[in-house]
XYZ file of C-alpha atoms in Angstrom:
353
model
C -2.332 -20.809 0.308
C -2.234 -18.537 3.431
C -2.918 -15.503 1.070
C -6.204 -16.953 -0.104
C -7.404 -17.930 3.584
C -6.950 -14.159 4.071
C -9.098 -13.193 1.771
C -11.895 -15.640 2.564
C -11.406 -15.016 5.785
C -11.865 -11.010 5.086
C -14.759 -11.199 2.437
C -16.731 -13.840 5.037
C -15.604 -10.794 8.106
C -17.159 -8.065 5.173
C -20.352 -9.528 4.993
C -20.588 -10.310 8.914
C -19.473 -6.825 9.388
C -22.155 -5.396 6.915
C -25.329 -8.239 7.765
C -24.559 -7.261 11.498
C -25.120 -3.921 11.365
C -27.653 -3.434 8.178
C -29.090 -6.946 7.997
C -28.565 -9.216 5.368
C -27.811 -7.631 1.771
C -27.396 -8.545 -1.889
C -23.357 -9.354 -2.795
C -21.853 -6.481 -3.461
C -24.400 -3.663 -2.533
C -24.324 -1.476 1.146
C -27.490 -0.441 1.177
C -28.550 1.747 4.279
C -31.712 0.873 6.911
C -30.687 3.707 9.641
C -30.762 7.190 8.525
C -28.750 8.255 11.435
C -26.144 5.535 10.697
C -22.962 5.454 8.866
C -22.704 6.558 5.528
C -22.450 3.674 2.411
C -18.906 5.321 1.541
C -18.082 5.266 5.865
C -19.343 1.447 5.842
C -16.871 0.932 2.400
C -14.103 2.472 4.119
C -14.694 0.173 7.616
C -14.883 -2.653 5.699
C -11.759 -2.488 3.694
C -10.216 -0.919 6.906
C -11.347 -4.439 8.676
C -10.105 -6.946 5.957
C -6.806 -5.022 5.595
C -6.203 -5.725 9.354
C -7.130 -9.359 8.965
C -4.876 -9.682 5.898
C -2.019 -7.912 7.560
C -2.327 -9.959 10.903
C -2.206 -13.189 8.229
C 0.668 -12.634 6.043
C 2.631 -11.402 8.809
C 1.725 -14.776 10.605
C 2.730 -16.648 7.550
C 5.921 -14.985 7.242
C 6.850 -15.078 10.682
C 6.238 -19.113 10.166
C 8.250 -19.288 7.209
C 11.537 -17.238 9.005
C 10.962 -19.739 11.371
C 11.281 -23.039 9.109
C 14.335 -21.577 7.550
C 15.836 -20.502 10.843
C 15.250 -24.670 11.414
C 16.409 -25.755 8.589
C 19.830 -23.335 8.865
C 20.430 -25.001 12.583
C 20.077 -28.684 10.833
C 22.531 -27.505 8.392
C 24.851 -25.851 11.211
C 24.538 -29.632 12.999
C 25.565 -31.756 10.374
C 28.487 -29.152 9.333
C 29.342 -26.710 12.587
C 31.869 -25.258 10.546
C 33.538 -21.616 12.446
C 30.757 -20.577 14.929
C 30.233 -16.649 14.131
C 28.705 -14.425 16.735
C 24.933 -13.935 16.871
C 23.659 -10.584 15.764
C 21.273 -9.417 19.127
C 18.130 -7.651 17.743
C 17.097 -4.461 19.632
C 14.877 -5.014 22.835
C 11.317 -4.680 21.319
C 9.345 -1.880 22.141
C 6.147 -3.179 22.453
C 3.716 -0.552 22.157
C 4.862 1.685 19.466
C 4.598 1.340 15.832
C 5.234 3.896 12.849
C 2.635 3.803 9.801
C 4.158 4.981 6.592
C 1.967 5.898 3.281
C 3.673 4.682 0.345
C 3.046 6.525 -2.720
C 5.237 9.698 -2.645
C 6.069 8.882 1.162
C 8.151 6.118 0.378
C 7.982 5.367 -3.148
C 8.825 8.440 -5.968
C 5.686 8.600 -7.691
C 3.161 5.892 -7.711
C 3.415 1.996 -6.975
C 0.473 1.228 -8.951
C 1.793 3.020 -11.797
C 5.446 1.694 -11.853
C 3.346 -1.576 -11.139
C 1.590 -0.941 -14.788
C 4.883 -0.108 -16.239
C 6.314 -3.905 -15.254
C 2.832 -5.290 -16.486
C 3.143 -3.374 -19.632
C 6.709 -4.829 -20.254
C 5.249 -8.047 -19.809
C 2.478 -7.738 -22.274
C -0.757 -8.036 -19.789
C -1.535 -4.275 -20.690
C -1.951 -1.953 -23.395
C 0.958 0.904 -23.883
C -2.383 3.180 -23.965
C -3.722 1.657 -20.439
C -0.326 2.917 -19.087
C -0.758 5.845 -20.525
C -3.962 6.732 -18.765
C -2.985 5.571 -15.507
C 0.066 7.926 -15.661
C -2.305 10.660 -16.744
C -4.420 10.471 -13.808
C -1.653 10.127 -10.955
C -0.508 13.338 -13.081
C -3.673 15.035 -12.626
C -4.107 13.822 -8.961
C -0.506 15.035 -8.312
C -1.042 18.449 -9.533
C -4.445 19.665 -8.366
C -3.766 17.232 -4.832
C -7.737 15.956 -5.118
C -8.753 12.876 -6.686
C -11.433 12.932 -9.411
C -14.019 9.949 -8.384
C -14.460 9.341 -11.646
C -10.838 8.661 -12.518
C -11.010 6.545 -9.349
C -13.480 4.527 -10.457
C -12.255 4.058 -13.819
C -8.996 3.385 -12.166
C -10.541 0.562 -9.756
C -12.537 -1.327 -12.764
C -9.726 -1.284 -14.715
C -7.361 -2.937 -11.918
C -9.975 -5.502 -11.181
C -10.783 -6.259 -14.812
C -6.247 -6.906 -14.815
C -6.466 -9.358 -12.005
C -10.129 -11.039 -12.077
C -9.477 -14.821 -12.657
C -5.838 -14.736 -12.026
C -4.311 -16.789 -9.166
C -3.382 -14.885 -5.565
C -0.002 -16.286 -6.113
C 0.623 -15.167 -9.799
C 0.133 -11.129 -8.646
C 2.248 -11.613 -5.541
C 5.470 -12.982 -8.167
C 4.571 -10.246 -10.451
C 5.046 -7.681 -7.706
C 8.681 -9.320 -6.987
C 10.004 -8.901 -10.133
C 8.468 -5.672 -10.393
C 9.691 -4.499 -7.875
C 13.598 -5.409 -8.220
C 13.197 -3.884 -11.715
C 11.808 -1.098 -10.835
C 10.203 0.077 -7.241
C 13.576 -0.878 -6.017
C 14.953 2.277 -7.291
C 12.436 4.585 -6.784
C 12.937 4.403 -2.497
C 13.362 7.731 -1.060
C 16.300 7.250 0.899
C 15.563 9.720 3.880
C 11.621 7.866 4.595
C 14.237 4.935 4.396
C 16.300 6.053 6.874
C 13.261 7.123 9.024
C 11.689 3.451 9.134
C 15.044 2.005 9.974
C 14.491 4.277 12.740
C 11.639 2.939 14.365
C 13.095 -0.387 13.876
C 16.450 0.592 15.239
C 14.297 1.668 18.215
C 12.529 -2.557 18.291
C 9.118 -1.092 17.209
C 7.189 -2.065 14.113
C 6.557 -0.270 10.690
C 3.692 -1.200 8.641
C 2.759 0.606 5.096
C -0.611 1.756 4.725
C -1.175 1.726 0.975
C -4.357 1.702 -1.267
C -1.918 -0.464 -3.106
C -2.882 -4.197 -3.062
C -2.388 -5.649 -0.034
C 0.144 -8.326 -2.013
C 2.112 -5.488 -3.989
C 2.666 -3.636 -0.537
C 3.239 -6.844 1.564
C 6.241 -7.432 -1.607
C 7.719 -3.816 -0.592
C 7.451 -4.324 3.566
C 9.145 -7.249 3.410
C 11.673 -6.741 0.903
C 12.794 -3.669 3.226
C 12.565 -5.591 5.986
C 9.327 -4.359 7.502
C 6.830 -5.859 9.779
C 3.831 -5.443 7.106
C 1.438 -3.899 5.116
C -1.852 -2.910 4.988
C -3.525 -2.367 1.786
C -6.405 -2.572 -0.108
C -7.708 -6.612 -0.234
C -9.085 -8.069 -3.093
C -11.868 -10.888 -3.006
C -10.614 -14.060 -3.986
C -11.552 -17.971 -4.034
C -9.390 -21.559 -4.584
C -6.583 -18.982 -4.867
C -7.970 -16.934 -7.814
C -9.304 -13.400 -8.202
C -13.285 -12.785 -8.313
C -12.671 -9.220 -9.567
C -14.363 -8.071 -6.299
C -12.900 -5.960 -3.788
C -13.579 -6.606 0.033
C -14.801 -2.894 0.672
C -13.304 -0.537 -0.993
C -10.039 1.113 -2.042
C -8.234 1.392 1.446
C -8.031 4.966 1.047
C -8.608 7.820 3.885
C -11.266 7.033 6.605
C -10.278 3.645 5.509
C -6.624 3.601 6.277
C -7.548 5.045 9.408
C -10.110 2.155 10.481
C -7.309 -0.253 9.557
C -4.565 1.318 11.526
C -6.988 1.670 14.530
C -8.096 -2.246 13.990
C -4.391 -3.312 13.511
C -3.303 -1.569 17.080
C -6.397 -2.469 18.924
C -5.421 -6.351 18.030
C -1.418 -5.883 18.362
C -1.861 -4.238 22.009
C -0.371 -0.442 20.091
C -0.685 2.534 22.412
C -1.987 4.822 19.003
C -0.425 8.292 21.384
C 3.359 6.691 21.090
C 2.898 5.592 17.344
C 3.588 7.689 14.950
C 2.455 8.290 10.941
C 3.821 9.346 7.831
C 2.044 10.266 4.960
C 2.418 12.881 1.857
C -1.164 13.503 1.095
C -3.678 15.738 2.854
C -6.236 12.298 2.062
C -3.982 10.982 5.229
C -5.540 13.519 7.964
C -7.436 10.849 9.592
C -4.528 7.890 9.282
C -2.078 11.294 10.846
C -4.706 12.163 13.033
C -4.993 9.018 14.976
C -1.108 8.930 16.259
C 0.823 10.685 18.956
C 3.428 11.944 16.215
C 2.157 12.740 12.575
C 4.998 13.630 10.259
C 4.467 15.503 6.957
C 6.788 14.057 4.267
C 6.937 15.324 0.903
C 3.576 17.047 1.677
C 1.327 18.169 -0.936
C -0.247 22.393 -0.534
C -3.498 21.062 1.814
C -1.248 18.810 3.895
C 1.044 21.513 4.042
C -1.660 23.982 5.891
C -2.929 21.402 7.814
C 0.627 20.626 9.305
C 1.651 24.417 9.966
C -1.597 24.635 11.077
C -1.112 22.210 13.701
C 2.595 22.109 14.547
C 3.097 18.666 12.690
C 6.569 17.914 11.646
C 7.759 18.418 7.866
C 10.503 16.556 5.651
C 11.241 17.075 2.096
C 13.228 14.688 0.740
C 12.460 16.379 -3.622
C 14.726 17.859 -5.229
C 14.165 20.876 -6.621
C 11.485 21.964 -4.217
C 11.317 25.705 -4.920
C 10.945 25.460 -8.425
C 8.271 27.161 -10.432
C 4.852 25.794 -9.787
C 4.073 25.014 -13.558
C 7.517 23.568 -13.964
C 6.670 20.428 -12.007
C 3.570 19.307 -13.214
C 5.316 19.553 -16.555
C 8.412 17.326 -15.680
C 5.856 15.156 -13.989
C 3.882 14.430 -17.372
C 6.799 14.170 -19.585
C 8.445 11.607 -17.247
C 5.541 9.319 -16.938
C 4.260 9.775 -20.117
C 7.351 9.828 -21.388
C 8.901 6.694 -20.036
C 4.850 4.669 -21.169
C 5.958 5.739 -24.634
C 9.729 4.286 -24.776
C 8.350 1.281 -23.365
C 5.589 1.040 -26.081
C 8.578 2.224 -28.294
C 10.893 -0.773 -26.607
C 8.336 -3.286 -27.391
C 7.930 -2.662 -31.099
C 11.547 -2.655 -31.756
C 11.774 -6.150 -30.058
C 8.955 -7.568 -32.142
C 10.539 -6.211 -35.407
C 13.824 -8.032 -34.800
C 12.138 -11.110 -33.956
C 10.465 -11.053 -37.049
């Protein structure tokens, strides 16, 4: 499958990346010979940056062949039956240079993919009402205070990888379809929406930039009819899940390496792109571009934006309400909806028995 060439192809780049610059190492430890050199958590974040590149560069390939083979099949149809000719739709002239990057999690999506993700997954059966639970907890937390706790990440991370270790490439990607026409579908804020339709009104690309699995995000690009995603790429092999990432998380200095790899090797002039992002975690991504563009932005991103003239949106509702008020609604939503699901789930089983 093309997905799993991408990530052999990434987790072979990984270790060329990491053996080239620090020698050769034991699997799945950046150790450090030059005391001068990049951090272990700077190396992480170039290496995920890298293999989110190469994946996005490969499913986009792979879809782009697949339009293609139904675009030939359609004609062979057309031949056999012509039927009425209808006029051809003429795409806008493709600007070649320019590209807009969009975060996903409270940028796009309301709330958090990985967590409305868990929700689907916990419908299903493949978690634990209380593994929802905690997930929600800790977007909650992360939401409120706007800084992640590394431990939560970490717990977070072993917990996703534990999920998806030994299941096949292709068996996450149809999760993340049905998932998301139950749910993510939804959850689109329609002004970011109308903002990416923009850029593509305009012939230029729009990629995500998600610590969201690269197959989850590449689900949500192309169902709204984007060019790609990058996102964070998990190690896999004949098609199934090691449990390893390639990296790290693709998460701040990392999104930025991978947004500077993807326009380096799609010819992107970084001072006409421009980036969207709610999270003060996306400085560097929003750094990088000609045009940064605070949506939905959290209290640091906030500063950082007045601070230097960036533009703001807010598409929330509610946006001058009390301070405690939201953090509340926040918890009894998530929480709230893990619960009627776990709720949902029991009532089933009793009427099947």
């Amino acid at each position: 499958m093309a997905e799993d060439s991408v990530t052999r192809a990434s987790a072979l780049a990984a270790r060329q990346f990491v053996a080239g610059r620090f020698g050769s190492l034991p699997r799945g430890r950046l150790s450090r010979r030059n005391p001068f050199g990049p951090s272990e958590e700077e190396v992480r974040a170039n290496v995920a940056g890298e293999a989110s590149a190469d994946a996005a560069i490969a499913l986009q390939a792979a879809a782009r062949e697949e339009a293609a083979a139904a675009a030939r099949e359609e004609a062979a149809r057309d031949e056999q039956d012509p039927g009425t000719d209808e006029p051809a739709e003429l795409d806008a002239p493709r600007d070649l240079t320019a590209a807009a990057f969009f975060d996903v999690d409270n940028t796009l999506v309301q709330g958090a993919s990985i967590v409305h993700f868990a929700r689907g997954l916990a419908a299903r059966k493949y978690l634990r009402t209380a593994d929802l639970v905690d997930f929600a907890w800790k977007q909650v937390k992360f939401r409120v205070t706007g800084r992640e706790n590394s431990d939560d990440v970490a717990s977070g991370k072993e917990k996703a990888l534990s999920f998806i270790a030994g299941r096949s490439t292709a068996q996450l990607a149809q999760l993340g379809e049905e998932i998301y026409d139950e749910i993510i579908a939804d959850k689109i804020w329609p002004g970011t929406r109308a903002l990416a339709q923009m850029h593509l009104d305009a012939g230029q690309q729009v990629w995500l930039v998600t610590a969201t699995p690269v197959e989850l995000a590449q689900v949500i690009a192309k169902r709204l009819g984007f060019t790609g995603a990058l996102g964070t790429v998990a190690e896999s092999e004949d098609g199934v899940f090691t449990g390893r990432l390639v990296g790290d998380i693709l998460h701040g200095l990392g999104k930025a390496h991978a947004v500077r790899t993807l326009a380096i090797r799609e010819g992107l002039n970084l001072r006409r792109c421009t980036a969207y992002s709610d999270s003060h975690n996306d400085v560097p991504m929003l750094s990088l571009v000609g045009t940064a563009v605070a949506i939905n932005p959290d209290s640091d991103l906030r500063e950082v934006a007045k601070n230097r003239g960036w533009e703001m949106r807010d598409f929330r509702t509610g946006r001058k309400a009390a301070r405690i008020g939201v953090p509340t609604a926040l918890v009894i939503g998530t929480v709230g909806g893990a619960v009627a699901a776990g709720l949902t789930r029991r009532r089933a089983a009793v009427v099947a028995g």
